[in-house]
Coordinates of C-alpha atoms in Angstrom, one line a residue:
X180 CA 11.0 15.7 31.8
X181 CA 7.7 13.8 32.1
X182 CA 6.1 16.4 29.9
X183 CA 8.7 15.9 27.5
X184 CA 8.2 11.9 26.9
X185 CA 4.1 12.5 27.0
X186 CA 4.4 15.1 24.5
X187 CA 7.0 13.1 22.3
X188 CA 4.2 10.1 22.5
X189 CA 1.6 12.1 21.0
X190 CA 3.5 13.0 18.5
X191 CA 1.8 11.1 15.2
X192 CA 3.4 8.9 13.0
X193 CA 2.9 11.1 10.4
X194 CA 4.7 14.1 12.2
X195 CA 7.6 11.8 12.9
X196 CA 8.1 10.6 9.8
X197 CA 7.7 14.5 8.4
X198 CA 10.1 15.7 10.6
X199 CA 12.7 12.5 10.3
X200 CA 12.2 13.9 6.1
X201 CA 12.8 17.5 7.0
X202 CA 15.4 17.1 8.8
X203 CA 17.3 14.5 6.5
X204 CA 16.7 17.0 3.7
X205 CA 18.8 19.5 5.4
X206 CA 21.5 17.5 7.0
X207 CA 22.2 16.1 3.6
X208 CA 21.8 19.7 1.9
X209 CA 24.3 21.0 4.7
X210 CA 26.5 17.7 4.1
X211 CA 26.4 18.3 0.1
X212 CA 27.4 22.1 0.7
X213 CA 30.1 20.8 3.2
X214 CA 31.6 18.2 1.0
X215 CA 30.4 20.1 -2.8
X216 CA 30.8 18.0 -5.9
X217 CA 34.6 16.8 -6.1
X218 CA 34.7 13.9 -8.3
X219 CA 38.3 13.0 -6.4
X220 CA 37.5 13.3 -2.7
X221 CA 40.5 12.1 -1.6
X222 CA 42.7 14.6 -3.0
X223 CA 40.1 17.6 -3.5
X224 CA 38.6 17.4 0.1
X225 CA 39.8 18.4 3.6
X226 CA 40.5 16.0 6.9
X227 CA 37.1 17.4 8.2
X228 CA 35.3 17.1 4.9
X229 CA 36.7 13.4 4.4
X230 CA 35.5 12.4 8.0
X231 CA 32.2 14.3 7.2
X232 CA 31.8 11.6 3.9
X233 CA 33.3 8.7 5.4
X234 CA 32.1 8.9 9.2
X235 CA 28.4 10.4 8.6
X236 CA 27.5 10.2 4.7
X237 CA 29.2 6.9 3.9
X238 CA 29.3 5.5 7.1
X239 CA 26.0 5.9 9.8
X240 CA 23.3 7.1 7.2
X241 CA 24.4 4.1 5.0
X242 CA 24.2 1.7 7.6
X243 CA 20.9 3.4 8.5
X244 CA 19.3 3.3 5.3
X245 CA 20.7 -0.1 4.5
X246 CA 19.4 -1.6 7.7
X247 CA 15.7 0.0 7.0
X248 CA 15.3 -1.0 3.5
X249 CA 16.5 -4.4 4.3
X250 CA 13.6 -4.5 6.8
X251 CA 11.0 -3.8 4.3
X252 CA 12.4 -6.6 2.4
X253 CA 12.5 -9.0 5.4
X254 CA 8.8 -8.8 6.3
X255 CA 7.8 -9.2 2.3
X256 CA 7.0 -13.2 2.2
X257 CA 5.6 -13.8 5.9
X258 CA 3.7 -10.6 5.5
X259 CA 2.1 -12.0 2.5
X260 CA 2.1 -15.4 2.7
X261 CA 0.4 -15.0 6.7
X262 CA -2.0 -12.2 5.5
X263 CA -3.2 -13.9 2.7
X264 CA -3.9 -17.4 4.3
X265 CA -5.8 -15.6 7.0
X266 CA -7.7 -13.9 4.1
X267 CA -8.8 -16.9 2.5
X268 CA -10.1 -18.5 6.0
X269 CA -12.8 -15.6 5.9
X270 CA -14.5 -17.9 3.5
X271 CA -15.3 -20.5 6.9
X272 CA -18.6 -21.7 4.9
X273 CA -17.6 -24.0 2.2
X274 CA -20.9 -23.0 0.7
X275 CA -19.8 -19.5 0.4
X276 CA -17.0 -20.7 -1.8
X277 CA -19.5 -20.5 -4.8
X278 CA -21.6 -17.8 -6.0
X279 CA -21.1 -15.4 -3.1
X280 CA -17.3 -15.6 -2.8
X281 CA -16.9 -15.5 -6.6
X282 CA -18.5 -12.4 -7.6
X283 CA -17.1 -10.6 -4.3
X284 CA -13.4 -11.6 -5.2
X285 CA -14.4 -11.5 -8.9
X286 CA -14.7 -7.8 -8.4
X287 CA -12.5 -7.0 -5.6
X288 CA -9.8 -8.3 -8.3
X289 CA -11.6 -6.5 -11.0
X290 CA -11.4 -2.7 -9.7
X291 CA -7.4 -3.6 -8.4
X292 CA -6.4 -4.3 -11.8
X293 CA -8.7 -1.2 -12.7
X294 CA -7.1 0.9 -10.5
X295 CA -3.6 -0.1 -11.2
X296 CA -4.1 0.0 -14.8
X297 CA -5.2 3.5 -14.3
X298 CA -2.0 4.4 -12.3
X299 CA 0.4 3.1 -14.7
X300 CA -1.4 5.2 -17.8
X301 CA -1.6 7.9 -15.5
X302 CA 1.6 8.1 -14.5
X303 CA 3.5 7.5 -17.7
X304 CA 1.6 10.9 -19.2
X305 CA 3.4 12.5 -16.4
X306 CA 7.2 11.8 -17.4
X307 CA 9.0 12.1 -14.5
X308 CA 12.8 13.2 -15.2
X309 CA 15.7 11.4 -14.2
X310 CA 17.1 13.1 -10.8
X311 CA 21.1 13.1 -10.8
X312 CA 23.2 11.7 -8.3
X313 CA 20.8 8.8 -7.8
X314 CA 22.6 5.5 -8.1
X315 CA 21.1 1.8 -7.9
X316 CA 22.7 -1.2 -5.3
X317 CA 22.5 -3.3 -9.3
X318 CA 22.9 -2.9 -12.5
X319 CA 19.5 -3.2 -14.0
X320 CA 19.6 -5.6 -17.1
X321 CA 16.0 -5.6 -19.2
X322 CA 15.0 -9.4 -19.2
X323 CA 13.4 -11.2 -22.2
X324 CA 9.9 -11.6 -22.2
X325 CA 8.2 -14.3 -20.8
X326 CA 5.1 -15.7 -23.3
X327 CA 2.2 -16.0 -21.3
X328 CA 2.1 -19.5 -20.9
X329 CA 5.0 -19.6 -19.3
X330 CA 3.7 -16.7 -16.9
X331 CA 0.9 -18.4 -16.1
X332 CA 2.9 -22.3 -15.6
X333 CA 5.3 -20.2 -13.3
X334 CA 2.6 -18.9 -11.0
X335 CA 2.7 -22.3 -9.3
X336 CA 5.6 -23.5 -7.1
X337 CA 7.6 -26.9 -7.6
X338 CA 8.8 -26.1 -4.1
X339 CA 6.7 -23.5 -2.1
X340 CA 9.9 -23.2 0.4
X341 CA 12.0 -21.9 -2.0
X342 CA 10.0 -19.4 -3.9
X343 CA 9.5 -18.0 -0.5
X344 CA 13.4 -18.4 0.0
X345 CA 13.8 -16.3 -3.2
X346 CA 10.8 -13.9 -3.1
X347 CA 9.2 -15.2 -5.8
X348 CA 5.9 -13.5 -4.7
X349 CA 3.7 -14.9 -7.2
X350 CA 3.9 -18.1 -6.1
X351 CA 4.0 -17.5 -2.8
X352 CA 0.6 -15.9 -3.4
X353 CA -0.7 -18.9 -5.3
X354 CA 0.2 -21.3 -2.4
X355 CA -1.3 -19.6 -0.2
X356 CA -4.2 -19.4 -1.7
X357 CA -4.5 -22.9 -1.7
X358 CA -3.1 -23.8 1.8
X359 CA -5.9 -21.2 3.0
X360 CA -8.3 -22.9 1.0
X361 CA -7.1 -26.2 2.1
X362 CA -7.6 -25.5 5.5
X363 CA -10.7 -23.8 5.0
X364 CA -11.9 -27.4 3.4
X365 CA -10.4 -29.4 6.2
X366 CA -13.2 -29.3 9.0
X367 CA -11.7 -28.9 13.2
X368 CA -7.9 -29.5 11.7
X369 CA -8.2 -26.7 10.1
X370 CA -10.1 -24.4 12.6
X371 CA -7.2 -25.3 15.2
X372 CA -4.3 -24.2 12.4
X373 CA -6.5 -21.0 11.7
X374 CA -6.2 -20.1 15.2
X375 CA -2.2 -20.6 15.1
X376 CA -2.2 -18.3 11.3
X377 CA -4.6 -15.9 13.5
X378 CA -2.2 -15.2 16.1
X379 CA 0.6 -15.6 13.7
X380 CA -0.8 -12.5 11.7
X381 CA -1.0 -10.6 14.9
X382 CA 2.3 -10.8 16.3
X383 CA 3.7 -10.0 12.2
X384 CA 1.5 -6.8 11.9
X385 CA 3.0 -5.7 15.4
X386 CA 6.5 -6.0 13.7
X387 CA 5.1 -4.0 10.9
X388 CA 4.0 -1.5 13.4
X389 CA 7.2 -2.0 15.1
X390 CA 9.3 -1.4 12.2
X391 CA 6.9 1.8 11.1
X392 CA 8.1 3.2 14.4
X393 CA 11.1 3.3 13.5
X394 CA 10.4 4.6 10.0
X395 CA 11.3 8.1 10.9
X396 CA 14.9 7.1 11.7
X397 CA 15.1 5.2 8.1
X398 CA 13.8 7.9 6.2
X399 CA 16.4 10.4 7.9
X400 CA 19.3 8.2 7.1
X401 CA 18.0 7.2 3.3
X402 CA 17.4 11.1 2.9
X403 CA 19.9 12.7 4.6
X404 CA 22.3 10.4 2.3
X405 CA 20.3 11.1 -0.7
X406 CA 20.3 14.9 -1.0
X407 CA 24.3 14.9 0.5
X408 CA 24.5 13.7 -3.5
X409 CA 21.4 14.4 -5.7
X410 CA 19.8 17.6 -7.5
X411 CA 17.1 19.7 -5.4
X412 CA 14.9 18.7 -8.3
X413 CA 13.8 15.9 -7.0
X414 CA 11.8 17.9 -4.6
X415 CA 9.8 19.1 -7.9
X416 CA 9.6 15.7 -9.0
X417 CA 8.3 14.2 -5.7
X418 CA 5.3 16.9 -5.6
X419 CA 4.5 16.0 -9.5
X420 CA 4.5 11.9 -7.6
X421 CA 2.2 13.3 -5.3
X422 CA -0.7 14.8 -7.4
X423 CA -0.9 11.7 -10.2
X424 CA -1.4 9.2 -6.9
X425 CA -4.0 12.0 -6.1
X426 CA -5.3 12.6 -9.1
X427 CA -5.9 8.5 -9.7
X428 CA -7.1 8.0 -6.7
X429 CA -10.1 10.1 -7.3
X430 CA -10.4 9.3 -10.3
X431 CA -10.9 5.8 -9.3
X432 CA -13.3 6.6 -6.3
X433 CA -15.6 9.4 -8.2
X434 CA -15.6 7.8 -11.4
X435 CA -15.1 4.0 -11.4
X436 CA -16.6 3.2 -7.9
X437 CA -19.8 4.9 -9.7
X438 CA -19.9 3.8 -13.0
X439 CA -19.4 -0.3 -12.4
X440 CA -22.7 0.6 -9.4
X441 CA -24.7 1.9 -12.0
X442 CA -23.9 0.1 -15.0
X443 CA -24.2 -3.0 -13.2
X444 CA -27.3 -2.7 -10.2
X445 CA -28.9 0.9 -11.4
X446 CA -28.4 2.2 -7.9
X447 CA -27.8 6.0 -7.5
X448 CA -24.0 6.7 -7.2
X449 CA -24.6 10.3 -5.6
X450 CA -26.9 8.1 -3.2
X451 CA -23.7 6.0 -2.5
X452 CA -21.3 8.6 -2.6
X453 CA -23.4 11.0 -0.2
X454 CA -23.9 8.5 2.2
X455 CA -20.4 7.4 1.9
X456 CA -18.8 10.7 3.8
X457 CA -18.9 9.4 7.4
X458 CA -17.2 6.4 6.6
X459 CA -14.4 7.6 4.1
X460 CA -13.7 10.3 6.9
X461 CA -13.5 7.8 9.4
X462 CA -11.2 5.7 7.5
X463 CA -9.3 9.3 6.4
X464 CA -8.3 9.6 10.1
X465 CA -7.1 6.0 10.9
X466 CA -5.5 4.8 7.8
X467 CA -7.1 1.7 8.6
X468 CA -9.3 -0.2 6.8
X469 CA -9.2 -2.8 9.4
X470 CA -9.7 -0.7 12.0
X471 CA -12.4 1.2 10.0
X472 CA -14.0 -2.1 9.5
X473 CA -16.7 -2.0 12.2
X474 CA -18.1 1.0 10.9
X475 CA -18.1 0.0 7.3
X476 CA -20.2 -2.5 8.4
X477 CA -22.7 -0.5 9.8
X478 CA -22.9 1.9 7.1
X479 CA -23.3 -0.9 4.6
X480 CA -26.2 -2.2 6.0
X481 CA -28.0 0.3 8.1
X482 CA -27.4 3.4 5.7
X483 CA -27.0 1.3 2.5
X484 CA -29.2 -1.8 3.1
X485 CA -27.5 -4.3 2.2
X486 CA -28.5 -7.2 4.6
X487 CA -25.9 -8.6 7.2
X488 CA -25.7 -12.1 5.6
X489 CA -23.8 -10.4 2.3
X490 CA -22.1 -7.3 4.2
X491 CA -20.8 -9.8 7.4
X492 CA -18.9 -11.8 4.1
X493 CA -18.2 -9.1 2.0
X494 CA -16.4 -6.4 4.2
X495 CA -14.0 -8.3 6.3
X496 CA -13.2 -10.3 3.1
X497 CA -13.2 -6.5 1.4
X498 CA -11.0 -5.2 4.4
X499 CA -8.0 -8.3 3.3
X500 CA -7.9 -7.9 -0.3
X501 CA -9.7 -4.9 -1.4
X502 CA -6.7 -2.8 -1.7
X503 CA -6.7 -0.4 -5.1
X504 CA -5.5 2.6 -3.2
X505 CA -2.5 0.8 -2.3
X506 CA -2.5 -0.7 -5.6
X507 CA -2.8 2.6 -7.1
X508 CA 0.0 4.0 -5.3
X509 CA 2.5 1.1 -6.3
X510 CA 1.8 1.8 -10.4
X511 CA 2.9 5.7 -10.1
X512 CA 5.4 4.6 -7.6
X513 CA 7.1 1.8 -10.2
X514 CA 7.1 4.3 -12.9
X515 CA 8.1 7.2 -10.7
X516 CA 10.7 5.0 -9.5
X517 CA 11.6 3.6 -12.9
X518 CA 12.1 7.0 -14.6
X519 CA 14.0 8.7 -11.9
X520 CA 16.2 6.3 -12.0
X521 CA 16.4 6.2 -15.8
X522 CA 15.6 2.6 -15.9
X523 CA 13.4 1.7 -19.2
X524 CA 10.6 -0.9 -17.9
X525 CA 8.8 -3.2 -21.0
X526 CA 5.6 -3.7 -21.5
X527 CA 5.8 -7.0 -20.3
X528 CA 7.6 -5.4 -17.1
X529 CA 4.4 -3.6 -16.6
X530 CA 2.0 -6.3 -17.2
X531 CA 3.7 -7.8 -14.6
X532 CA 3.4 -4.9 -12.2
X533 CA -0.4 -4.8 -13.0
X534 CA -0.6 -8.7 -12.6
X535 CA 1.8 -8.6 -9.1
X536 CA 0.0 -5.6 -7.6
X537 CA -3.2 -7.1 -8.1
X538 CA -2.5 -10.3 -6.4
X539 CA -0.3 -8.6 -3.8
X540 CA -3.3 -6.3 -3.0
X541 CA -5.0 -9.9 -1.2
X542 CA -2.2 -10.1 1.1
X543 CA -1.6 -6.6 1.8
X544 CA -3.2 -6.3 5.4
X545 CA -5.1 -3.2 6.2
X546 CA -2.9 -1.4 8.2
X547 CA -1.1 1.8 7.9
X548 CA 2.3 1.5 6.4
X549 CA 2.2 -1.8 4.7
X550 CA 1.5 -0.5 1.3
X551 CA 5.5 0.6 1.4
X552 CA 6.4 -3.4 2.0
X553 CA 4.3 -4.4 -0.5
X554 CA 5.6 -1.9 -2.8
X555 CA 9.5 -3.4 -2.2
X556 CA 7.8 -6.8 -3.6
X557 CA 6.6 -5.0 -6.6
X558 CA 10.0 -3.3 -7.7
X559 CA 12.0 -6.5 -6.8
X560 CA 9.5 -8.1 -9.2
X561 CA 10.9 -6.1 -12.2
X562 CA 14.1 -5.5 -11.1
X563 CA 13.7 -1.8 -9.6
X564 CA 15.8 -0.4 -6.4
X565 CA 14.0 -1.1 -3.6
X566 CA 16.1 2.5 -2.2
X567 CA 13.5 4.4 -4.1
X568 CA 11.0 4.2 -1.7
X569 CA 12.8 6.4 0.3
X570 CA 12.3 9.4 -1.9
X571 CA 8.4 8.4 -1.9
X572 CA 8.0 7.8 1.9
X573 CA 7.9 11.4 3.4
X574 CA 5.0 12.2 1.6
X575 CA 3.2 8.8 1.7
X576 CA 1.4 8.9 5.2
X577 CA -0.9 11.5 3.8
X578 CA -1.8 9.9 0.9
X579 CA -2.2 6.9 2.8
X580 CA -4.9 8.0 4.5
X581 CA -6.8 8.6 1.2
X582 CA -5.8 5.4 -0.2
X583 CA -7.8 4.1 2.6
X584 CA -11.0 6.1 2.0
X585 CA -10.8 4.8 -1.6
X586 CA -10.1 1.0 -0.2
X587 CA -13.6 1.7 2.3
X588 CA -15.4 3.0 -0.2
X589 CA -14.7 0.1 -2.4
X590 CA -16.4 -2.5 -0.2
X591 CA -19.3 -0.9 0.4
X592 CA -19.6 -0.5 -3.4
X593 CA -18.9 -4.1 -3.8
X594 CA -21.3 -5.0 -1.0
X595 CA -23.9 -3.2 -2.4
X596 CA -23.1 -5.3 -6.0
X597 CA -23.2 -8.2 -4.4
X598 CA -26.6 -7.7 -2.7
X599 CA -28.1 -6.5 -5.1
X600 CA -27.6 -9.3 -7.3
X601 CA -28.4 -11.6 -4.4
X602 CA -31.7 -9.5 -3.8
X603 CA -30.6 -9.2 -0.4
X604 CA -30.4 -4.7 -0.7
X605 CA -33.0 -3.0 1.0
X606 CA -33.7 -0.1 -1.6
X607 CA -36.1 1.9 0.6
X608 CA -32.7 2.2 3.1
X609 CA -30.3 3.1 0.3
X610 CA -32.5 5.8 -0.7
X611 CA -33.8 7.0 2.7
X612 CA -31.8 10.4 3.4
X613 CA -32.1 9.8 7.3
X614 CA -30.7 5.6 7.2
X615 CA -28.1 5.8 9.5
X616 CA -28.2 9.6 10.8
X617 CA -27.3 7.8 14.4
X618 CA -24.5 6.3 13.1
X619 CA -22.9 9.0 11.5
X620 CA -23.2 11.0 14.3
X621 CA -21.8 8.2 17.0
X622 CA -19.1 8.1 14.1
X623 CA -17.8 11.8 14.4
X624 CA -17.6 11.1 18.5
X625 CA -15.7 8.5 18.1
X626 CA -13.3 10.3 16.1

């Protein structure tokens, strides 16, 4: 029994969630073949095919899936809104307010919007088809657009406490900005209320992990109800999901990363790439760009020279709001989403996913499984079922551990930028072949 439990612990999060898919994908194929497609159930199915519906399909995997998705949408604003003030206190040094923290969150913002951008183009070559069978919680009604003043005036909050009551993410966003600033400005008052946000974030990403634990359980009951009703090809659909993230995700690390290095500092990007490996591998295995943080910093500045007083700013800030994987992943998600759903989006409904995403990406902390809740404040921004993500989620771990070599591999890009500009990049260390051979090794132990 003891071997049991110890082998059920080392089970990954990955595994669980894969099996908690697998196995709602037959349950609801066994439920569908059980119950068939009788439009009258009450007169065209059998005592033990009725209690089949009502008992399982209608009744546990619908409280289930309700209970899950409602989770994701619970930890949306505090998520945000805590992440994001914590964030902004990374810039302790009023000083580093100016030129420093402006080009780094100048370009953090730059390659998210870059990346989404990407996404959504990407994505809408693709044409996803509508799967049958799927059915939304709402009626989806297109809204009128908004002119861009009016955007822009409705960013900021009259009252901070209810755009938070209504998820209006946008200006949650924008208050927090300023509260972090605020206490950033405000000297020992603040330190003390950065401590209290500090362990506020900690015990809110340990309900994230929480509720990730029991993500397997969720994706069983949204699945299991899902194929007891819907066409296998959404199977075929969610693979074509898979390789457009994929696809934009590289393109985004082997093509932008690059190309802004070069155009803007003349460094080498096969210099940067190469001695990138370790560190996206790193990050790869722990899905972590927080956790992956440490040895970001120390490829930055001992196999990529930039010097400590940039890199010490630029990747902790990097590891908060540097998120264009994630990012990535929620434009092919929203039109995936959209179109298998057969819900026409405007193009004001996407500038508004590209302008959300972007924002969302500074309070999206970097830990494994919160792109998925920022992703339910995305399609409640533009009026998409927050139920979709359960089509999406079996096959989301893996590519969240590439999302996360991308989001790594942007700070040290940005790092580099930044000191180079500053004249604080060692050039002789970011060409040396042999910078950081220690490291890299002491990084594959650790692993």
């Amino acid at each position: 029994m003891t071997n049991e439990l110890h082998n059920n612990k080392s089970l990954s999060l990955t595994s669980r969630i894969l099996i908690g898919l697998i196995l709602g994908l037959l349950v609801g194929s066994i439920f569908k073949w059980i119950i068939g497609d009788q439009d009258d159930v009450y007169f065209s199915l059998g005592f033990f095919d009725l209690a089949i519906k009502g008992f399982f399909v209608d009744g546990l995997l619908t409280i289930g899936g309700a209970i899950f998705v409602a989770s994701l949408k619970m930890l949306v604003v505090p998520l945000v809104f805590v992440s994001l003030v914590c964030g902004t206190c990374n810039l302790s040094d009023p000083s580093k307010l100016g030129r420093l923290g402006g080009k780094s969150i100048g370009l953090y913002l730059l390659t998210t919007a870059i990346a989404i951008t990407i996404a959504i183009s990407l994505a809408s070559l693709v044409n996803f088809d509508k799967i049958p069978g799927l059915q939304t919680s709402a009626e989806y009604a297109a809204k009128e657009a908004p002119s861009l003043a009016n955007v822009i005036i409705n960013m900021f909050p009259t009252n901070p406490i209810s755009a938070m009551a209504e998820g209006n993410m946008l200006q949650v966003i924008v208050f927090a900005l300023l509260f972090g600033i605020a206490m950033t400005l405000s000297g020992e008052p603040g330190k003390r209320l950065t401590n209290t946000f500090n362990d506020l974030n900690d015990v809110i990403l340990k309900l994230v992990t929480i509720l990730m634990n029991l993500a397997p359980i969720g994706v069983f009951c949204l699945i299991a109800k899902l194929f007891s009703s819907i066409d296998y090809d959404a199977i075929y659909e969610l693979v074509k999901y898979f390789f457009v993230v994929l696809i934009a995700l590289f393109i985004h690390a082997l093509v932008v990363y690059p190309t802004l290095l070069k155009s803007i500092t003349g460094l080498s990007p096969i210099t940067f790439l190469t001695k990138m490996k370790a560190n996206a591998l790193f990050a790869f295995s722990t899905s972590s760009s927080s956790a992956t943080m440490p040895v970001t910093l120390e490829t930055a500045t001992k196999k990529l020279g930039a010097k400590n007083s940039v890199a010490s700013f630029t990747v902790p800030l990097g590891a908060t709001i540097n998120m264009d994987g994630t990012a990535i992943m929620q434009g092919v998600a929203t039109v995936f989403i959209a179109q298998i759903f057969a819900v026409d989006l405007t193009t004001s409904d996407y500038l508004m996913v590209i302008l959300t995403a972007t924002l969302a990406s500074v309070g999206t902390a970097g830990v494994p499984g919160v792109g998925l809740i920022m992703l339910a404040m995305v399609l409640n921004q533009v009026g998409l079922p927050v139920e979709g993500i359960a089509i999406i989620m079996g096959v989301d771990r893996l590519l969240d551990m590439t999302r996360t070599a991308v989001n790594v591999t942007g700070d040290c890009m940005v790092t580099c930028v930044v000191a180079k500009t500053e004249g604080e990049l060692d050039e002789d260390i970011f060409y040396d072949k042999h910078a950081g051979e220690k490291l890299e090794e002491m990084n594959f132990q650790k692993k």
